[in-house]
Coordinates of C-alpha atoms in Angstrom, one line a residue:
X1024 CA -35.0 35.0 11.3
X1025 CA -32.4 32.8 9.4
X1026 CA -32.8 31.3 6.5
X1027 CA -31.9 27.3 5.8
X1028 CA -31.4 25.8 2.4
X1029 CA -30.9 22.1 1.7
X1030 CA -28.9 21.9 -1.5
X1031 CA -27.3 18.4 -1.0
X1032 CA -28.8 15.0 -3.0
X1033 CA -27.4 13.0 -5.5
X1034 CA -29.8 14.2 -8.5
X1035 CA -29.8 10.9 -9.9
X1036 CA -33.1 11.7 -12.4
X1037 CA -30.5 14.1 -13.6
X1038 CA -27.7 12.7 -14.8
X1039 CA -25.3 12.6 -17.0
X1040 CA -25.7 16.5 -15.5
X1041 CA -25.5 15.7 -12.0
X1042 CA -22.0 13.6 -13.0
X1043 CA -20.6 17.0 -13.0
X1044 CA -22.5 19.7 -11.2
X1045 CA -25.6 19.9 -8.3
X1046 CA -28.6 19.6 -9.2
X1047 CA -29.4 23.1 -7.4
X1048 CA -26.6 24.7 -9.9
X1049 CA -28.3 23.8 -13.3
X1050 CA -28.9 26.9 -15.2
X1051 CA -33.1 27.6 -15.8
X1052 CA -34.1 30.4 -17.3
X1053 CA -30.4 32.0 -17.2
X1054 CA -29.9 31.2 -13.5
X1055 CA -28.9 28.4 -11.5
X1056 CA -31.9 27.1 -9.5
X1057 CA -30.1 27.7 -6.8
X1058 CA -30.0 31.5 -7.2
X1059 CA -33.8 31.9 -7.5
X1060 CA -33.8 30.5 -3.9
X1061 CA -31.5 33.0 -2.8
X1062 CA -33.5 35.9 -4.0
X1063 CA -36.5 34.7 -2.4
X1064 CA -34.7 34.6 1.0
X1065 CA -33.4 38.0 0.1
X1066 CA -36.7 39.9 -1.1
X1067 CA -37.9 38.7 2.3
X1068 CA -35.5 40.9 4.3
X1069 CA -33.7 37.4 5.6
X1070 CA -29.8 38.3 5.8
X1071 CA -28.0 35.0 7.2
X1072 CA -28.4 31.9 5.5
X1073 CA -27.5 28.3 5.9
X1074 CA -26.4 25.9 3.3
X1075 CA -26.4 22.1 3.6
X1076 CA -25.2 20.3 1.1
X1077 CA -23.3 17.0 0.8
X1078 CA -19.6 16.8 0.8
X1079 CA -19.7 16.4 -3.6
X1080 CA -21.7 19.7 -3.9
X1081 CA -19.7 21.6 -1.0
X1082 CA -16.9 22.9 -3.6
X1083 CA -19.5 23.7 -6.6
X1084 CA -22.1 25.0 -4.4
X1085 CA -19.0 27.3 -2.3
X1086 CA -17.6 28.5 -5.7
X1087 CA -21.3 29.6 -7.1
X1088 CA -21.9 31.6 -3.9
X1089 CA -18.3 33.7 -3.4
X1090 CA -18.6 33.7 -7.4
X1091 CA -22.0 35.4 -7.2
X1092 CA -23.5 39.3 -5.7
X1093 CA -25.9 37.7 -3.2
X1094 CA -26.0 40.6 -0.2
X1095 CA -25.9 37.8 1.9
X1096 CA -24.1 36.3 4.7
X1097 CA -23.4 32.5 3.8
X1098 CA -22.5 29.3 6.4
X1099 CA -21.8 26.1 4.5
X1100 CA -22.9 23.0 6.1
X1101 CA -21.6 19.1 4.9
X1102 CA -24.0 16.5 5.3
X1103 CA -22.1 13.3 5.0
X1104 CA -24.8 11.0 4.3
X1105 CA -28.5 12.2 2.6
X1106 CA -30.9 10.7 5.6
X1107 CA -34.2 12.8 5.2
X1108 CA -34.9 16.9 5.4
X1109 CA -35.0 16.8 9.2
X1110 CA -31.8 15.7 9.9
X1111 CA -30.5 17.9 7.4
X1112 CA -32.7 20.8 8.9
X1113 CA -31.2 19.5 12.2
X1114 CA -27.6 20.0 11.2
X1115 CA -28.6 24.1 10.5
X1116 CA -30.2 24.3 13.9
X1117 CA -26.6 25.3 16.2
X1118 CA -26.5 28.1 13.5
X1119 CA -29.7 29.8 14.3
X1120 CA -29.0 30.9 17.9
X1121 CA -32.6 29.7 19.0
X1122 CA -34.5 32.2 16.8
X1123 CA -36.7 31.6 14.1
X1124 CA -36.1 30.0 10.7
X1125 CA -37.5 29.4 7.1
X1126 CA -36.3 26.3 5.5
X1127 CA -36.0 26.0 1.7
X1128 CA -35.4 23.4 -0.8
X1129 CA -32.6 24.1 -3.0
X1130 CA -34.1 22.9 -6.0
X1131 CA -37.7 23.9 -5.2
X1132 CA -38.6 26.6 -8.0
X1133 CA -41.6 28.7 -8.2
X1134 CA -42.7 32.2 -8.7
X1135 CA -45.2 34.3 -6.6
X1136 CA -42.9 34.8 -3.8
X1137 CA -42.6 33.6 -0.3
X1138 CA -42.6 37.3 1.5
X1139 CA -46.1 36.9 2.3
X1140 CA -45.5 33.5 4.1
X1141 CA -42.7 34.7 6.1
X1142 CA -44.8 38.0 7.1
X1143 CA -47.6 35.7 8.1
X1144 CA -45.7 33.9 9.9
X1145 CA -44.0 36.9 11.7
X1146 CA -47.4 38.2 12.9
X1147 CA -48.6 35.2 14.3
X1148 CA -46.6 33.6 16.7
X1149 CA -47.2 30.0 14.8
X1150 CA -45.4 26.7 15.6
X1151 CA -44.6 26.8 12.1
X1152 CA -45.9 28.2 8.6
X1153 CA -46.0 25.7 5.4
X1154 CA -46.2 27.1 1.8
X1155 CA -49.2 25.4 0.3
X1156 CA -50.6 24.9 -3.4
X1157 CA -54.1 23.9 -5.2
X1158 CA -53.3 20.9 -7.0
X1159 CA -55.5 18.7 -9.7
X1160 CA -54.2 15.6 -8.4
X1161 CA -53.2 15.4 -4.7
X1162 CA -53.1 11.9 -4.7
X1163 CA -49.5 12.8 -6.3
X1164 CA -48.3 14.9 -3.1
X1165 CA -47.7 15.5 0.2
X1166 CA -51.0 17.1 1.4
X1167 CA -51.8 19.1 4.2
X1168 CA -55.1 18.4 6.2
X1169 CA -57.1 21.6 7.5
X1170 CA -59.2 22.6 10.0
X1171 CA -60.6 26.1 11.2
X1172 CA -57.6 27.7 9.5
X1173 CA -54.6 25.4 11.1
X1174 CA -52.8 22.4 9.7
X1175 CA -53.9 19.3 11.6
X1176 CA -52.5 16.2 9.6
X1177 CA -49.8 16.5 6.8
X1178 CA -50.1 13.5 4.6
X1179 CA -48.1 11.9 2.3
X1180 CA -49.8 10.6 -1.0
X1181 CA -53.1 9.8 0.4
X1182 CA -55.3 7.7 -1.8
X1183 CA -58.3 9.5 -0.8
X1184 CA -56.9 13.2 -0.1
X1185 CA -58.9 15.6 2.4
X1186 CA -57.7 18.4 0.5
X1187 CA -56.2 19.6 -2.6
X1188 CA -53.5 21.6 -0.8
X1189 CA -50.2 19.9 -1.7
X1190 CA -46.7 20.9 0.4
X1191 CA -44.7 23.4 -1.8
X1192 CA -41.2 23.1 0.1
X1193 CA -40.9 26.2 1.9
X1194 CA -41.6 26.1 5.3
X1195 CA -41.1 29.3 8.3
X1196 CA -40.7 27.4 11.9
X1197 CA -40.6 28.9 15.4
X1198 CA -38.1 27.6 18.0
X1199 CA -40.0 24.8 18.6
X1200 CA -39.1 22.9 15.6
X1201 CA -35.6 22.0 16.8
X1202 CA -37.4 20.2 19.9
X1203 CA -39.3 17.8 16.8
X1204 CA -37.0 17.4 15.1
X1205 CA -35.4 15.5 17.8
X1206 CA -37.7 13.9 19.0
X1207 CA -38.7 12.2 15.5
X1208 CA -37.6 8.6 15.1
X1209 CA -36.5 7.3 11.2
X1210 CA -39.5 6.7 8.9
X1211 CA -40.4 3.1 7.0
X1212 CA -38.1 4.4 4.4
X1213 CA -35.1 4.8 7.0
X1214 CA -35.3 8.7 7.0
X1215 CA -36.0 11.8 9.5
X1216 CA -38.8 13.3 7.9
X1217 CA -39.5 16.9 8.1
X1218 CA -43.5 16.2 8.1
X1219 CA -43.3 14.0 10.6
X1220 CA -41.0 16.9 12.7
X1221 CA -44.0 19.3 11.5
X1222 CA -46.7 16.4 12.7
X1223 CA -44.8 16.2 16.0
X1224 CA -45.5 20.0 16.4
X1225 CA -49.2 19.9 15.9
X1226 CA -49.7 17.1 17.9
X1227 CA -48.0 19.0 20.8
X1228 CA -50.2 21.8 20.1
X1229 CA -48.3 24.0 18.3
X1230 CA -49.9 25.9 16.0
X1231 CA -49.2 25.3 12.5
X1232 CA -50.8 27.3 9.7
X1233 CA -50.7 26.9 6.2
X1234 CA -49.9 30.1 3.5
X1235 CA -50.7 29.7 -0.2
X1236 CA -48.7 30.2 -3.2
X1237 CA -49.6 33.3 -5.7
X1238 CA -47.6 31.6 -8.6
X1239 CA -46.5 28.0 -10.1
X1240 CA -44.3 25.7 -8.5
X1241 CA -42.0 22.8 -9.9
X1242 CA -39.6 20.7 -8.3
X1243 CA -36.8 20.4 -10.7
X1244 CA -35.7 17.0 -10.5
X1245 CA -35.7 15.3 -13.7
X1246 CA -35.0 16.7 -17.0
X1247 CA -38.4 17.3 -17.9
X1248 CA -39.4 19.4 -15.0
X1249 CA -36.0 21.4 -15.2
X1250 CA -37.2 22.4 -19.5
X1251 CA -40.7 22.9 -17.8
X1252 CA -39.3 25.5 -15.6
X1253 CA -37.2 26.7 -17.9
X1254 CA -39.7 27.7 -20.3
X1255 CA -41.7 29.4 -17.4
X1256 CA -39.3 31.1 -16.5
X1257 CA -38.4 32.6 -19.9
X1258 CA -42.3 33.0 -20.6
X1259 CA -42.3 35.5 -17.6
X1260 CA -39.2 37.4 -18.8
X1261 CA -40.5 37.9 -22.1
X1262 CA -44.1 39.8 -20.5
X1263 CA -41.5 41.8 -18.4
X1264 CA -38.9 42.7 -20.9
X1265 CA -37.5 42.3 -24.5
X1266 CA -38.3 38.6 -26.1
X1267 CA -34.9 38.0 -27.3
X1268 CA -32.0 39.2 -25.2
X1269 CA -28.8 39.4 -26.8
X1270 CA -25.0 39.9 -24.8
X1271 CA -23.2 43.0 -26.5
X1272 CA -20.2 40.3 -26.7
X1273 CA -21.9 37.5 -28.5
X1274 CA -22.0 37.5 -32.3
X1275 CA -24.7 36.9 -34.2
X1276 CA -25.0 36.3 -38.4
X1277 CA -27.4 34.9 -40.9
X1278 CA -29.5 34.0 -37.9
X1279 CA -33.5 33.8 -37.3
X1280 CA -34.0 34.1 -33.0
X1281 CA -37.4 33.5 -31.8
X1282 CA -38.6 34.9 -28.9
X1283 CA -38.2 34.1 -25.8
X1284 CA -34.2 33.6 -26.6
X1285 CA -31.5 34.5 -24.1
X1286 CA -27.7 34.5 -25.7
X1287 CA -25.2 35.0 -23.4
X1288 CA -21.3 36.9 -23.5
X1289 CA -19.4 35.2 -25.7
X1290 CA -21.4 32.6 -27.8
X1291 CA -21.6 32.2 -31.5
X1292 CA -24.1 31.9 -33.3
X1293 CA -24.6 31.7 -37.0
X1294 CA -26.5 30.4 -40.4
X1295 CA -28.8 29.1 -37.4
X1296 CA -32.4 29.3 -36.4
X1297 CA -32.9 29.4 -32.8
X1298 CA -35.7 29.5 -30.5
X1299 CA -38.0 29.9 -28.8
X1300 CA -37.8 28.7 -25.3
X1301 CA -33.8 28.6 -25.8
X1302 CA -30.8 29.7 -23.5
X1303 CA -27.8 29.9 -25.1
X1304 CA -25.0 30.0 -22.4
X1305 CA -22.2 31.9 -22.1
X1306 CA -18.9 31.1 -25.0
X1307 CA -21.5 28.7 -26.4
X1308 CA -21.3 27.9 -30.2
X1309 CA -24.8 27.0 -33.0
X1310 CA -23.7 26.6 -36.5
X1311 CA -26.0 25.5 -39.4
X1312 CA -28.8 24.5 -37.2
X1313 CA -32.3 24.8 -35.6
X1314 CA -32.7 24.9 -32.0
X1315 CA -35.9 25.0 -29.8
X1316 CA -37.0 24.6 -26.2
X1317 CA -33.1 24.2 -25.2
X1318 CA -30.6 25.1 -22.6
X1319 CA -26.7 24.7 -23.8
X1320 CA -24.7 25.8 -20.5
X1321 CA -21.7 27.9 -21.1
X1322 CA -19.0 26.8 -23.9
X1323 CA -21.3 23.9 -25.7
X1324 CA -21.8 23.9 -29.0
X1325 CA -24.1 22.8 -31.7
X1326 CA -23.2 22.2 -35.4
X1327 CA -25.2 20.9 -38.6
X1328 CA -28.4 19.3 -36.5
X1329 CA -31.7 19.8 -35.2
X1330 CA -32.0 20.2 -31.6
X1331 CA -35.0 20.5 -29.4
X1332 CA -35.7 19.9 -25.8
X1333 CA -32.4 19.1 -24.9
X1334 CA -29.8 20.2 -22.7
X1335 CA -26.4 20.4 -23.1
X1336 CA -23.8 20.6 -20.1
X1337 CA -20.9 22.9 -19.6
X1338 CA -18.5 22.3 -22.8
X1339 CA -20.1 19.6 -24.4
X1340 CA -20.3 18.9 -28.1
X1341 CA -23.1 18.0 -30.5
X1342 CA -21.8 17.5 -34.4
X1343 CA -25.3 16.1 -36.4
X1344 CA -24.9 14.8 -40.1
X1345 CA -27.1 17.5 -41.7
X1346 CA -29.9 15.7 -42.0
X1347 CA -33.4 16.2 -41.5
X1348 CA -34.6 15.1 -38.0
X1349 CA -35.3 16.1 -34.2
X1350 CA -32.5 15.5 -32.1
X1351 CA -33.8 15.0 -27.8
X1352 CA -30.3 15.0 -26.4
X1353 CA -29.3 15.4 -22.5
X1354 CA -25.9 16.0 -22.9
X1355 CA -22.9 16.1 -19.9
X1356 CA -20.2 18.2 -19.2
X1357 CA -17.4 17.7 -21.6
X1358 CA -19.4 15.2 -23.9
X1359 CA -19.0 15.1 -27.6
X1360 CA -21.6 13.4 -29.2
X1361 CA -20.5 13.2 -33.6
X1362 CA -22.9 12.5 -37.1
X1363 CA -25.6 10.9 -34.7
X1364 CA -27.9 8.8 -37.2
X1365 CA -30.7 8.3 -34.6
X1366 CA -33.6 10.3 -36.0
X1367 CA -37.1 11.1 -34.8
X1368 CA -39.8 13.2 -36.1

């Protein structure tokens, strides 16, 4: 089995971030998004993987994976134009020698695992596998519909849902799936979608099962699901390990942390509270503030402010005026934001 992850979009809920940098390669929890993807592939024994992404992300997305210690054999992929998951799937399938796959979302993260689905899946001879979740609103989601134990319907945002079993995003697909996904035609928004590839295989018999998620699951796409996942992911660290994690290189004085805090090599921090819920990247700067529920990507810095749920991209500057006040600032690469006067409590 080979594994296929989309990590191409234009993250437009994202920006000023996604100016600079993928969506898939925004730090949460200490790692790109992107590398939580990559571990689930490789906890499931999956060697070769497949990465399409579009023609901005190709060099970020290239660097982040000869930059990183994945044991993993990579292919990157360009999409030229974003047209739906199935023709992005469909570009991966000359790659996969006719064998069977698991496709991922590149910004899909969630915790639990996927091993389970791909074992499933191994043992029985299925059409296709689809990661599935209890939700309290289905309404909100793609659902699937189920019957004696195999997916019949996958629907999208029903009004009056059969189910509360939403789609996660990870999906394991026999052979078979190349067939669908040619044989789809575009969708009323102008896009080859993946459920309707999926639909096509069910309604040529295949069998098409779903498996359920042990753990949470957010799609990071706007700035608010990326601190959401953020702080999940630091509320798991800090039940496995130390609450506040601290890089031999960075230097810390006349500082309060509050766990969960993750400093990084390199940063600075000092006459500062910070925490909890914060990343501090690394060769970050916090001077003569108070930070909370945070992410400052590597070289950023903070001085004389209050900070909360806010991120701050690679090198960018915040300077407040010393003055009392929560600061909710989304912040791009190379930005420097000075004495802002805009206060809220």
């Amino acid at each position: 089995m080979k594994a296929v992850v989309l990590s191409g979009g234009h993250g437009t809920r994202l920006r000023p971030l996604t100016y600079s940098m993928p969506k898939q390669l925004i730090p949460v929890g200490g790692q790109p998004v992107l590398g939580y993807v990559f571990d689930d592939i490789a906890e499931c024994g999956i060697n070769d993987v497949v990465v399409i992404t579009s023609p901005e992300s190709r060099g970020p997305v290239s660097d982040f994976i000869a930059d990183s210690s994945f044991d993993l054999d990579f292919t990157v992929v360009v999409q030229d134009e974003p047209n739906g998951l199935a023709a992005a799937f469909g570009l991966a399938v000359p790659y996969l020698d006719g064998g069977p796959s698991l496709l991922m979302l590149g910004d899909c993260l969630l915790t639990g695992g996927i091993k389970h689905l791909v074992d499933d899946h191994r043992s029985s001879g299925a059409a296709a596998t689809i990661l599935v979740r209890e939700v309290d609103d289905p309404s909100r989601y793609g659902i699937v519909s189920i019957e004696h134990g195999r997916i019949v319907a996958l629907l999208e945002k029903p009004p009056d849902p059969p189910t509360n079993l939403a789609i996660v995003g990870v999906y394991a697909f026999g052979p078979e799936i190349a067939e669908s996904v040619s044989a789809i035609a575009p969708s009323a928004r102008g896009e080859y979608e993946i459920t309707d590839a999926i639909q096509h295989l069910v309604d040529s018999g295949g069998l098409v099962r779903p498996a359920e998620l042990n753990g949470w699951w957010i799609d990071t796409g706007t700035v608010e699901d990326v601190l959401a996942g953020h702080e999940r992911i630091l509320s798991d660290k800090r039940r496995g390990g130390p609450p506040v994690s601290v890089h031999s290189t960075a230097s810390v004085s006349d500082c309060e942390l509050i766990g969960p805090v993750v400093v990084d090599a390199g940063a600075t921090l000092s006459d500062s509270t910070v925490g909890p819920f914060t990343h501090v990247g690394a060769g970050a700067s916090v001077s003569g503030s108070v930070i909370t529920h945070s992410i400052l990507m590597p070289g950023s810095k903070v001085g004389n402010a209050q900070v909360r749920r806010s991120i701050l991209g690679r090198d960018a500057t915040f300077l407040g005026d010393g003055r009392e006040g929560w600061h909710h600032l989304v912040l791009g690469s190379d930005a420097v934001v000075e004495s802002q006067v805009n206060h809220s409590g």
